């Protein structure tokens, strides 16, 4: 089947999980098995369209954020404002003339009408109904009965107007949702005669969205469930134009674990924030793709391509998806573990540069520091869940850690004199260890501890603190190798000198 679907955000805010989920599902669907021709070719397309009809709330910084976000996530569209395409322009504010033409076409076909009601009148009926507790809402269809000729003349004479959709009364609108099944709305329950074209000539969401989906050949509308109440209006609009509607699929809501709509209270929601907190884009994409969808049992880690291969609208769940930050952190950690040192270093480097690991904040590493940083990834890979944890875990390899208080050096039950003795013993092992593999170093220190009649852990504790600045640290042997014998010795000597002053 030939699929054309789209992500149609309004650039009125930062891109968040909900938007990323909608975009990702559209991307996956357009790259799914269903989207391939019988010859295996991909004729389908995923489209980006900017719905910036709300001029006051739209902002170019949000458009930039959108581009940055999806570049980072690795989600690309086949047609869009930045890449062009057969149906350009893909920005609604560049298509305003067109919407007006279509609105007038509906008037000509008697499917829409001019409304001249001033705002004060609309305000007044709203207030009156409220006071009367009538339960009625929306427009009272006041201008629907103005004779067509008269209305056309008033509009031509320059009287301000909006254009409203003439919702057929006494009818029922039925549309099929791929996930939710058939949905029926009595037309009297649909918002009475929504505005299509505003008094300033700008289209509303309904008109621009339906017109563009039709003109751009959109076959499937996958969007968040919050748009479901708009769909009867859209179905009536398609019908009024005599157009075949696309297939609709409203995606389940994304909730926090308390069952409320996902929001700031639950944690990060903007994609920028996840990025700054040290998430890998692959982990986020993988996790979000599984939100509200069930794939093969037992497998969790998928690339974008694999996800597309598995994706099917039939695998979507109707129930709301629960966003689980712990699960996402697990994905992130899993992705970190399987990266090569080079890959991981590349992702972690901006965090280290900003944290000032190589000098002042913002200082890039020199060639040698870069080499060490790459190697250091094997020391931290198993110990972090987020890229943002890597600077603090590697800083000791690039600058001397702040001297810890003497007591930090003490192995359990040891006093300062014993600690000094143990560290002196350790000092003698530093140079050979720095030249050994992990396995050799381990065998070597075990034998030395035995020879000296001390516990291995006791011998290594003060050494570890002297080298890394902390009792809990990345592996000691690897640290010694990366720091080299000379730097390591200096650190041990300094620590010994300090301990001796404390102990005397
Ligand atoms: N502009 C709408 C939004 O901000 C588009 C909804 C739809 O996909 O129809 O999400
Ligand atoms: Zn009116």
Short mmCIF file of C-alpha atoms and ligand atoms in Angstrom, two decimals:
data_model
loop_
_atom_site.label_atom_id
_atom_site.label_comp_id
_atom_site.label_asym_id
_atom_site.label_seq_id
_atom_site.Cartn_x
_atom_site.Cartn_y
_atom_site.Cartn_z
CA UNK A 1 0.00 0.00 0.00
CA UNK A 2 1.05 3.51 -0.73
CA UNK A 3 1.11 5.49 2.52
CA UNK A 4 1.45 9.24 2.91
CA UNK A 5 1.29 10.41 6.48
CA UNK A 6 2.40 13.51 8.28
CA UNK A 7 3.44 15.23 11.47
CA UNK A 8 1.69 18.58 11.57
CA UNK A 9 2.82 20.49 14.65
CA UNK A 10 1.94 24.04 15.52
CA UNK A 11 5.22 25.76 16.40
CA UNK A 12 3.89 27.25 19.62
CA UNK A 13 6.13 25.45 22.10
CA UNK A 14 9.09 23.16 22.58
CA UNK A 15 8.91 19.64 21.19
CA UNK A 16 7.95 17.23 23.93
CA UNK A 17 7.36 13.51 24.35
CA UNK A 18 3.84 13.64 22.95
CA UNK A 19 4.92 15.33 19.73
CA UNK A 20 7.95 13.10 19.35
CA UNK A 21 5.72 10.05 19.78
CA UNK A 22 3.30 11.27 17.09
CA UNK A 23 6.14 12.08 14.69
CA UNK A 24 7.88 8.78 15.39
CA UNK A 25 4.74 6.67 14.84
CA UNK A 26 4.09 8.47 11.55
CA UNK A 27 7.71 7.90 10.53
CA UNK A 28 7.57 4.22 11.47
CA UNK A 29 4.26 3.69 9.70
CA UNK A 30 5.55 5.27 6.49
CA UNK A 31 8.58 2.93 6.68
CA UNK A 32 6.70 -0.16 7.82
CA UNK A 33 6.11 -3.37 5.86
CA UNK A 34 2.61 -2.12 5.12
CA UNK A 35 4.13 0.90 3.38
CA UNK A 36 6.14 -1.16 0.92
CA UNK A 37 4.89 -2.01 -2.53
CA UNK A 38 4.48 -5.68 -3.41
CA UNK A 39 7.84 -5.37 -5.18
CA UNK A 40 9.36 -4.28 -1.86
CA UNK A 41 9.88 -0.72 -3.04
CA UNK A 42 9.09 2.19 -0.78
CA UNK A 43 6.78 4.67 -2.41
CA UNK A 44 5.39 5.94 0.83
CA UNK A 45 6.29 9.26 2.40
CA UNK A 46 6.39 10.87 5.79
CA UNK A 47 5.73 14.58 5.63
CA UNK A 48 6.36 17.50 7.95
CA UNK A 49 3.88 20.34 7.74
CA UNK A 50 4.04 23.41 9.94
CA UNK A 51 0.60 24.48 11.11
CA UNK A 52 1.41 28.04 12.05
CA UNK A 53 -2.06 29.49 11.58
CA UNK A 54 -1.97 30.95 15.07
CA UNK A 55 0.34 33.80 14.21
CA UNK A 56 0.42 35.25 17.72
CA UNK A 57 1.61 32.04 19.35
CA UNK A 58 3.86 30.69 16.59
CA UNK A 59 7.53 31.50 16.89
CA UNK A 60 10.57 30.81 14.74
CA UNK A 61 12.53 29.69 17.80
CA UNK A 62 10.07 26.83 18.17
CA UNK A 63 10.56 25.92 14.52
CA UNK A 64 14.31 25.80 15.14
CA UNK A 65 13.73 23.67 18.22
CA UNK A 66 11.68 21.30 16.08
CA UNK A 67 14.45 20.93 13.49
CA UNK A 68 17.11 20.48 16.18
CA UNK A 69 15.03 17.95 18.07
CA UNK A 70 14.34 15.70 15.13
CA UNK A 71 17.87 15.98 13.78
CA UNK A 72 19.05 14.80 17.18
CA UNK A 73 16.50 11.99 17.32
CA UNK A 74 17.50 10.94 13.81
CA UNK A 75 13.93 11.15 12.50
CA UNK A 76 13.81 12.50 8.94
CA UNK A 77 10.87 13.41 6.77
CA UNK A 78 10.69 12.87 3.02
CA UNK A 79 8.89 16.14 2.34
CA UNK A 80 8.82 19.29 4.42
CA UNK A 81 9.63 22.98 4.65
CA UNK A 82 13.38 22.35 4.84
CA UNK A 83 13.65 19.55 2.25
CA UNK A 84 10.92 20.62 -0.16
CA UNK A 85 8.66 18.27 -2.09
CA UNK A 86 5.94 18.08 -4.71
CA UNK A 87 3.33 19.78 -2.58
CA UNK A 88 5.36 22.75 -1.33
CA UNK A 89 5.02 25.05 0.48
CA UNK A 90 4.72 22.97 3.64
CA UNK A 91 4.19 25.97 5.91
CA UNK A 92 0.58 26.99 6.29
CA UNK A 93 1.29 30.71 6.64
CA UNK A 94 2.63 30.53 3.08
CA UNK A 95 -0.62 29.00 1.84
CA UNK A 96 -3.18 31.48 3.19
CA UNK A 97 -4.62 32.48 -0.21
CA UNK A 98 -5.49 28.91 -0.91
CA UNK A 99 -7.59 28.37 2.22
CA UNK A 100 -9.66 31.43 1.46
CA UNK A 101 -10.37 30.09 -2.00
CA UNK A 102 -11.59 26.80 -0.58
CA UNK A 103 -13.74 28.53 2.04
CA UNK A 104 -15.42 30.57 -0.69
CA UNK A 105 -15.94 27.39 -2.67
CA UNK A 106 -17.87 25.95 0.24
CA UNK A 107 -20.01 29.09 0.42
CA UNK A 108 -20.80 28.73 -3.27
CA UNK A 109 -21.83 25.13 -2.65
CA UNK A 110 -24.02 26.23 0.27
CA UNK A 111 -21.92 24.21 2.72
CA UNK A 112 -20.64 27.27 4.55
CA UNK A 113 -21.91 30.77 5.21
CA UNK A 114 -20.85 34.29 6.14
CA UNK A 115 -21.31 35.28 9.74
CA UNK A 116 -21.27 38.99 10.54
CA UNK A 117 -21.82 38.78 14.26
CA UNK A 118 -19.62 41.21 16.12
CA UNK A 119 -17.65 39.78 19.03
CA UNK A 120 -19.85 41.66 21.49
CA UNK A 121 -22.89 39.75 20.27
CA UNK A 122 -21.17 36.39 20.64
CA UNK A 123 -20.00 37.42 24.08
CA UNK A 124 -23.53 38.50 25.03
CA UNK A 125 -25.18 35.21 24.04
CA UNK A 126 -22.51 33.33 25.88
CA UNK A 127 -23.21 35.34 29.06
CA UNK A 128 -26.99 35.09 28.74
CA UNK A 129 -26.84 31.33 28.32
CA UNK A 130 -24.53 31.02 31.25
CA UNK A 131 -26.89 33.00 33.48
CA UNK A 132 -29.85 30.98 32.30
CA UNK A 133 -27.91 27.75 32.87
CA UNK A 134 -29.27 26.61 29.53
CA UNK A 135 -26.45 24.15 28.95
CA UNK A 136 -26.16 25.37 25.38
CA UNK A 137 -22.74 26.33 24.16
CA UNK A 138 -21.18 27.65 21.01
CA UNK A 139 -22.61 29.73 18.25
CA UNK A 140 -26.41 30.15 17.93
CA UNK A 141 -26.40 29.86 14.11
CA UNK A 142 -27.75 33.39 13.91
CA UNK A 143 -26.36 34.21 10.43
CA UNK A 144 -27.13 30.82 8.94
CA UNK A 145 -30.54 32.10 7.80
CA UNK A 146 -29.33 35.29 6.07
CA UNK A 147 -30.28 34.90 2.39
CA UNK A 148 -27.23 33.98 0.33
CA UNK A 149 -27.43 36.96 -2.00
CA UNK A 150 -27.75 39.42 0.85
CA UNK A 151 -24.80 37.91 2.72
CA UNK A 152 -22.61 37.98 -0.39
CA UNK A 153 -23.46 41.63 -0.91
CA UNK A 154 -22.68 42.60 2.70
CA UNK A 155 -19.33 40.81 2.46
CA UNK A 156 -18.55 42.47 -0.88
CA UNK A 157 -19.42 45.86 0.66
CA UNK A 158 -16.68 45.39 3.18
CA UNK A 159 -18.58 44.32 6.28
CA UNK A 160 -16.29 42.22 8.48
CA UNK A 161 -17.16 38.54 8.47
CA UNK A 162 -16.01 35.08 9.38
CA UNK A 163 -16.92 32.01 7.35
CA UNK A 164 -18.62 29.18 9.21
CA UNK A 165 -19.19 25.56 8.30
CA UNK A 166 -22.86 24.74 7.83
CA UNK A 167 -23.11 21.56 9.84
CA UNK A 168 -26.03 19.55 8.45
CA UNK A 169 -28.57 19.26 11.27
CA UNK A 170 -30.59 16.08 11.88
CA UNK A 171 -27.71 13.96 10.63
CA UNK A 172 -25.18 11.69 12.22
CA UNK A 173 -21.53 11.69 11.34
CA UNK A 174 -19.74 8.39 11.33
CA UNK A 175 -16.07 7.83 10.80
CA UNK A 176 -13.83 4.88 11.28
CA UNK A 177 -10.84 5.06 13.53
CA UNK A 178 -8.26 2.38 12.80
CA UNK A 179 -7.62 1.87 16.48
CA UNK A 180 -10.92 2.81 18.13
CA UNK A 181 -13.25 1.42 15.46
CA UNK A 182 -16.39 3.15 14.19
CA UNK A 183 -17.19 6.42 15.92
CA UNK A 184 -20.57 8.08 15.69
CA UNK A 185 -21.48 11.66 16.51
CA UNK A 186 -24.92 13.16 16.27
CA UNK A 187 -24.39 16.38 14.37
CA UNK A 188 -26.33 18.35 16.98
CA UNK A 189 -23.59 17.43 19.42
CA UNK A 190 -20.86 18.75 17.17
CA UNK A 191 -19.70 22.30 17.93
CA UNK A 192 -22.34 24.37 16.09
CA UNK A 193 -20.95 25.73 12.87
CA UNK A 194 -17.27 26.20 13.64
CA UNK A 195 -15.37 29.06 12.05
CA UNK A 196 -13.33 28.09 8.98
CA UNK A 197 -11.96 31.46 8.01
CA UNK A 198 -11.34 34.18 10.57
CA UNK A 199 -12.16 37.88 10.11
CA UNK A 200 -8.53 38.65 9.29
CA UNK A 201 -8.68 36.14 6.45
CA UNK A 202 -6.63 33.53 8.30
CA UNK A 203 -7.89 29.96 8.28
CA UNK A 204 -8.67 28.05 11.45
CA UNK A 205 -7.00 24.76 12.27
CA UNK A 206 -9.96 22.78 10.88
CA UNK A 207 -9.96 24.36 7.44
CA UNK A 208 -6.19 24.47 6.95
CA UNK A 209 -5.65 20.96 8.30
CA UNK A 210 -8.32 19.30 6.16
CA UNK A 211 -7.49 21.25 3.00
CA UNK A 212 -3.80 20.44 3.28
CA UNK A 213 -4.30 16.80 4.14
CA UNK A 214 -6.42 16.52 1.03
CA UNK A 215 -4.16 18.53 -1.29
CA UNK A 216 -1.03 16.78 -0.04
CA UNK A 217 -2.52 13.36 -0.69
CA UNK A 218 -2.40 12.30 2.94
CA UNK A 219 -3.75 8.75 3.26
CA UNK A 220 -3.43 8.32 7.03
CA UNK A 221 -3.82 10.73 9.91
CA UNK A 222 -2.06 9.41 13.01
CA UNK A 223 -2.43 11.97 15.75
CA UNK A 224 -2.88 12.28 19.48
CA UNK A 225 -6.22 11.39 20.98
CA UNK A 226 -6.75 14.96 22.14
CA UNK A 227 -7.71 15.75 18.52
CA UNK A 228 -10.51 13.21 18.46
CA UNK A 229 -13.24 15.81 19.20
CA UNK A 230 -12.15 17.71 16.06
CA UNK A 231 -12.54 14.69 13.84
CA UNK A 232 -16.34 14.85 13.37
CA UNK A 233 -15.88 18.42 12.14
CA UNK A 234 -13.18 17.22 9.78
CA UNK A 235 -15.34 14.34 8.56
CA UNK A 236 -18.16 16.79 7.80
CA UNK A 237 -15.67 19.07 6.05
CA UNK A 238 -14.40 16.26 3.82
CA UNK A 239 -17.97 15.42 3.02
CA UNK A 240 -18.86 19.06 2.28
CA UNK A 241 -15.96 19.32 -0.15
CA UNK A 242 -16.80 15.97 -1.69
CA UNK A 243 -13.36 14.65 -0.79
CA UNK A 244 -12.49 11.17 0.43
CA UNK A 245 -11.23 11.44 4.00
CA UNK A 246 -7.93 9.83 5.01
CA UNK A 247 -7.94 6.95 7.44
CA UNK A 248 -7.81 8.22 11.01
CA UNK A 249 -5.91 6.66 13.86
CA UNK A 250 -5.95 8.46 17.18
CA UNK A 251 -3.00 7.45 19.32
CA UNK A 252 -3.53 6.56 22.96
CA UNK A 253 -2.75 9.22 25.54
CA UNK A 254 0.61 9.26 27.31
CA UNK A 255 0.21 9.31 31.08
CA UNK A 256 2.46 9.60 34.08
CA UNK A 257 2.47 6.70 36.52
CA UNK A 258 -0.25 8.37 38.57
CA UNK A 259 -2.62 8.04 35.62
CA UNK A 260 -2.63 11.79 34.92
CA UNK A 261 -1.62 13.28 31.60
CA UNK A 262 2.19 13.38 31.35
CA UNK A 263 3.44 16.79 32.43
CA UNK A 264 6.33 18.62 34.06
CA UNK A 265 5.28 17.27 37.45
CA UNK A 266 6.34 13.81 36.34
CA UNK A 267 9.82 14.78 35.14
CA UNK A 268 11.41 15.93 31.91
CA UNK A 269 8.94 16.25 29.07
CA UNK A 270 10.68 18.44 26.50
CA UNK A 271 13.11 16.53 24.33
CA UNK A 272 15.75 19.19 24.98
CA UNK A 273 15.56 18.39 28.65
CA UNK A 274 16.10 14.67 28.08
CA UNK A 275 19.07 15.54 25.91
CA UNK A 276 20.60 17.78 28.56
CA UNK A 277 20.03 15.14 31.23
CA UNK A 278 22.24 12.76 29.30
CA UNK A 279 19.84 10.49 27.48
CA UNK A 280 20.94 8.91 24.22
CA UNK A 281 18.62 9.66 21.33
CA UNK A 282 18.50 5.95 20.37
CA UNK A 283 17.31 5.01 23.83
CA UNK A 284 14.62 7.66 23.79
CA UNK A 285 13.47 6.66 20.30
CA UNK A 286 13.42 3.00 21.27
CA UNK A 287 11.47 3.64 24.43
CA UNK A 288 8.99 6.06 22.88
CA UNK A 289 8.34 3.67 19.98
CA UNK A 290 7.20 1.04 22.46
CA UNK A 291 4.88 3.47 24.24
CA UNK A 292 1.44 2.11 23.58
CA UNK A 293 2.58 -0.58 21.17
CA UNK A 294 3.46 -4.22 21.75
CA UNK A 295 6.08 -5.87 19.58
CA UNK A 296 7.69 -9.27 19.76
CA UNK A 297 7.93 -10.76 23.21
CA UNK A 298 11.25 -10.86 24.92
CA UNK A 299 13.09 -8.32 22.83
CA UNK A 300 13.50 -4.76 23.90
CA UNK A 301 16.33 -3.16 22.03
CA UNK A 302 15.59 -2.09 18.47
CA UNK A 303 17.16 0.27 15.98
CA UNK A 304 14.95 2.73 14.15
CA UNK A 305 14.99 0.46 11.09
CA UNK A 306 14.05 -2.61 13.12
CA UNK A 307 11.28 -0.66 14.79
CA UNK A 308 9.93 0.30 11.36
CA UNK A 309 10.11 -3.35 10.29
CA UNK A 310 7.98 -4.36 13.28
CA UNK A 311 5.60 -1.42 13.26
CA UNK A 312 1.97 -1.99 12.50
CA UNK A 313 -1.15 -0.08 13.48
CA UNK A 314 -2.59 -3.42 14.55
CA UNK A 315 -0.02 -3.63 17.32
CA UNK A 316 -1.14 -0.39 18.97
CA UNK A 317 -2.89 -0.64 22.32
CA UNK A 318 -6.10 1.22 23.00
CA UNK A 319 -5.24 1.77 26.63
CA UNK A 320 -3.29 4.88 27.58
CA UNK A 321 0.46 4.44 27.56
CA UNK A 322 2.25 4.95 30.85
CA UNK A 323 5.55 6.79 30.67
CA UNK A 324 7.97 5.05 32.99
CA UNK A 325 11.11 7.07 33.65
CA UNK A 326 12.78 4.09 35.31
CA UNK A 327 12.25 1.93 32.26
CA UNK A 328 13.65 4.69 30.06
CA UNK A 329 16.70 4.95 32.31
CA UNK A 330 17.14 1.19 31.89
CA UNK A 331 17.08 1.61 28.11
CA UNK A 332 19.57 4.42 28.36
CA UNK A 333 21.95 2.37 30.48
CA UNK A 334 21.60 -0.59 28.10
CA UNK A 335 22.51 1.57 25.13
CA UNK A 336 25.48 3.06 26.98
CA UNK A 337 26.82 -0.42 27.83
CA UNK A 338 26.90 -1.59 24.22
CA UNK A 339 28.53 1.49 22.70
CA UNK A 340 32.14 1.23 21.62
CA UNK A 341 34.52 3.50 23.52
CA UNK A 342 34.77 5.79 20.52
CA UNK A 343 31.01 6.12 20.09
CA UNK A 344 30.37 6.70 23.75
CA UNK A 345 33.21 9.23 24.06
CA UNK A 346 31.80 11.21 21.16
CA UNK A 347 28.41 11.49 22.86
CA UNK A 348 29.84 12.17 26.30
CA UNK A 349 32.45 14.69 25.21
CA UNK A 350 30.15 17.76 25.08
CA UNK A 351 29.12 17.01 28.67
CA UNK A 352 32.76 16.74 29.77
CA UNK A 353 33.77 19.92 27.95
CA UNK A 354 30.92 21.84 29.53
CA UNK A 355 31.69 20.46 32.97
CA UNK A 356 35.29 21.67 32.67
CA UNK A 357 36.94 18.27 32.74
CA UNK A 358 39.77 19.50 30.47
CA UNK A 359 40.31 22.90 32.06
CA UNK A 360 37.84 25.71 32.43
CA UNK A 361 34.30 24.98 31.34
CA UNK A 362 34.27 25.01 27.55
CA UNK A 363 37.86 23.82 27.11
CA UNK A 364 38.22 21.14 24.43
CA UNK A 365 40.61 18.25 25.13
CA UNK A 366 44.01 18.09 23.44
CA UNK A 367 44.93 14.97 21.47
CA UNK A 368 46.35 13.09 24.44
CA UNK A 369 43.39 13.99 26.67
CA UNK A 370 41.04 12.90 23.94
CA UNK A 371 42.82 9.54 23.72
CA UNK A 372 42.56 9.05 27.47
CA UNK A 373 38.91 10.08 27.45
CA UNK A 374 38.09 7.49 24.80
CA UNK A 375 39.91 4.76 26.76
CA UNK A 376 38.24 5.90 29.96
CA UNK A 377 34.90 4.87 28.55
CA UNK A 378 35.64 1.22 29.31
CA UNK A 379 36.10 2.22 32.96
CA UNK A 380 32.73 3.98 33.26
CA UNK A 381 30.45 2.26 30.75
CA UNK A 382 29.10 -0.21 33.30
CA UNK A 383 28.74 2.39 36.01
CA UNK A 384 26.59 5.15 34.55
CA UNK A 385 23.02 5.40 33.35
CA UNK A 386 23.34 8.86 31.79
CA UNK A 387 25.96 10.67 29.72
CA UNK A 388 25.78 13.51 32.21
CA UNK A 389 27.30 11.27 34.90
CA UNK A 390 30.46 10.70 32.88
CA UNK A 391 32.30 14.00 33.60
CA UNK A 392 32.29 13.54 37.38
CA UNK A 393 33.36 9.91 36.95
CA UNK A 394 36.33 10.71 34.69
CA UNK A 395 37.57 14.11 35.94
CA UNK A 396 40.28 12.51 38.13
CA UNK A 397 42.01 11.27 35.00
CA UNK A 398 42.63 14.84 33.82
CA UNK A 399 43.27 16.80 36.98
CA UNK A 400 44.28 15.93 40.49
CA UNK A 401 41.24 15.31 42.63
CA UNK A 402 40.75 17.51 45.69
CA UNK A 403 42.60 15.84 48.62
CA UNK A 404 40.09 13.87 50.69
CA UNK A 405 40.27 13.99 54.53
CA UNK A 406 42.70 11.45 56.01
CA UNK A 407 39.95 9.23 57.36
CA UNK A 408 38.77 8.55 53.81
CA UNK A 409 41.96 6.59 53.23
CA UNK A 410 41.48 4.20 56.14
CA UNK A 411 40.51 0.64 55.33
CA UNK A 412 37.92 -0.79 57.72
CA UNK A 413 39.29 -1.08 61.28
CA UNK A 414 42.64 0.45 60.29
CA UNK A 415 44.15 3.51 61.96
CA UNK A 416 46.39 6.12 60.40
CA UNK A 417 49.64 4.28 61.06
CA UNK A 418 48.36 1.08 59.50
CA UNK A 419 46.99 3.09 56.59
CA UNK A 420 50.36 4.72 55.98
CA UNK A 421 52.00 1.31 56.04
CA UNK A 422 49.46 -0.08 53.56
CA UNK A 423 49.82 2.86 51.21
CA UNK A 424 53.60 2.60 51.37
CA UNK A 425 53.23 -1.02 50.37
CA UNK A 426 50.89 0.00 47.55
CA UNK A 427 53.27 2.66 46.35
CA UNK A 428 55.83 0.00 45.52
CA UNK A 429 53.33 -1.71 43.22
CA UNK A 430 52.17 1.31 41.25
CA UNK A 431 54.82 1.38 38.55
CA UNK A 432 54.63 -2.32 37.63
CA UNK A 433 50.81 -2.30 37.78
CA UNK A 434 50.58 0.66 35.44
CA UNK A 435 52.26 -1.47 32.79
CA UNK A 436 50.05 -4.56 33.23
CA UNK A 437 46.76 -5.81 31.87
CA UNK A 438 43.86 -6.14 34.33
CA UNK A 439 44.35 -9.88 34.71
CA UNK A 440 48.10 -9.62 35.25
CA UNK A 441 47.71 -6.72 37.67
CA UNK A 442 45.14 -8.65 39.66
CA UNK A 443 47.32 -11.74 39.98
CA UNK A 444 50.26 -9.54 40.87
CA UNK A 445 48.58 -7.59 43.68
CA UNK A 446 47.03 -10.73 45.12
CA UNK A 447 50.41 -12.34 45.39
CA UNK A 448 51.94 -9.18 46.90
CA UNK A 449 49.16 -8.87 49.51
CA UNK A 450 49.63 -12.47 50.47
CA UNK A 451 53.37 -12.03 50.75
CA UNK A 452 52.87 -9.03 53.03
CA UNK A 453 50.19 -10.82 55.04
CA UNK A 454 47.51 -8.17 54.49
CA UNK A 455 44.04 -8.31 53.02
CA UNK A 456 43.90 -7.39 49.36
CA UNK A 457 41.04 -4.95 49.91
CA UNK A 458 42.89 -3.25 52.75
CA UNK A 459 45.96 -2.83 50.61
CA UNK A 460 44.10 -1.35 47.69
CA UNK A 461 41.77 1.03 49.56
CA UNK A 462 44.27 3.81 50.40
CA UNK A 463 45.81 3.40 46.97
CA UNK A 464 42.44 3.83 45.31
CA UNK A 465 41.69 6.98 47.31
CA UNK A 466 45.12 8.42 46.50
CA UNK A 467 44.67 7.81 42.78
CA UNK A 468 40.99 8.58 42.22
CA UNK A 469 40.15 10.79 45.20
CA UNK A 470 37.31 8.55 46.35
CA UNK A 471 36.60 5.19 48.02
CA UNK A 472 34.13 4.29 45.32
CA UNK A 473 35.61 4.82 41.88
CA UNK A 474 36.06 3.37 38.43
CA UNK A 475 38.40 0.34 38.32
CA UNK A 476 41.81 1.01 39.88
CA UNK A 477 43.99 -1.00 37.49
CA UNK A 478 42.63 0.71 34.41
CA UNK A 479 42.96 4.07 36.13
CA UNK A 480 46.64 3.43 36.85
CA UNK A 481 47.24 2.45 33.25
CA UNK A 482 45.53 5.57 31.91
CA UNK A 483 47.23 7.94 34.32
CA UNK A 484 50.63 6.30 33.79
CA UNK A 485 53.24 5.37 36.37
CA UNK A 486 54.62 8.86 36.81
CA UNK A 487 51.37 10.73 37.57
CA UNK A 488 50.15 7.86 39.70
CA UNK A 489 53.33 7.86 41.77
CA UNK A 490 53.10 11.59 42.33
CA UNK A 491 49.55 11.24 43.65
CA UNK A 492 50.54 8.45 46.00
CA UNK A 493 53.54 10.38 47.29
CA UNK A 494 51.46 13.47 47.96
CA UNK A 495 48.84 11.43 49.77
CA UNK A 496 51.52 9.77 51.87
CA UNK A 497 53.04 13.10 52.80
CA UNK A 498 49.64 14.43 53.90
CA UNK A 499 48.86 11.31 55.91
CA UNK A 500 52.25 11.51 57.61
CA UNK A 501 51.59 15.11 58.70
CA UNK A 502 48.18 14.09 60.06
CA UNK A 503 49.64 11.11 61.85
CA UNK A 504 52.55 12.87 63.52
N1 LIG B 1 -1.57 21.36 14.38
C1 LIG B 1 -2.07 20.26 15.14
C2 LIG B 1 -1.09 20.00 16.28
O1 LIG B 1 -0.55 20.94 16.77
C3 LIG B 1 -2.22 19.08 14.24
C4 LIG B 1 -3.12 18.00 14.73
C5 LIG B 1 -3.30 17.00 13.63
O2 LIG B 1 -2.41 16.20 13.43
O3 LIG B 1 -4.30 17.10 12.94
O4 LIG B 1 -0.84 18.91 16.72
ZN1 LIG B 2 -23.31 35.39 12.91
#
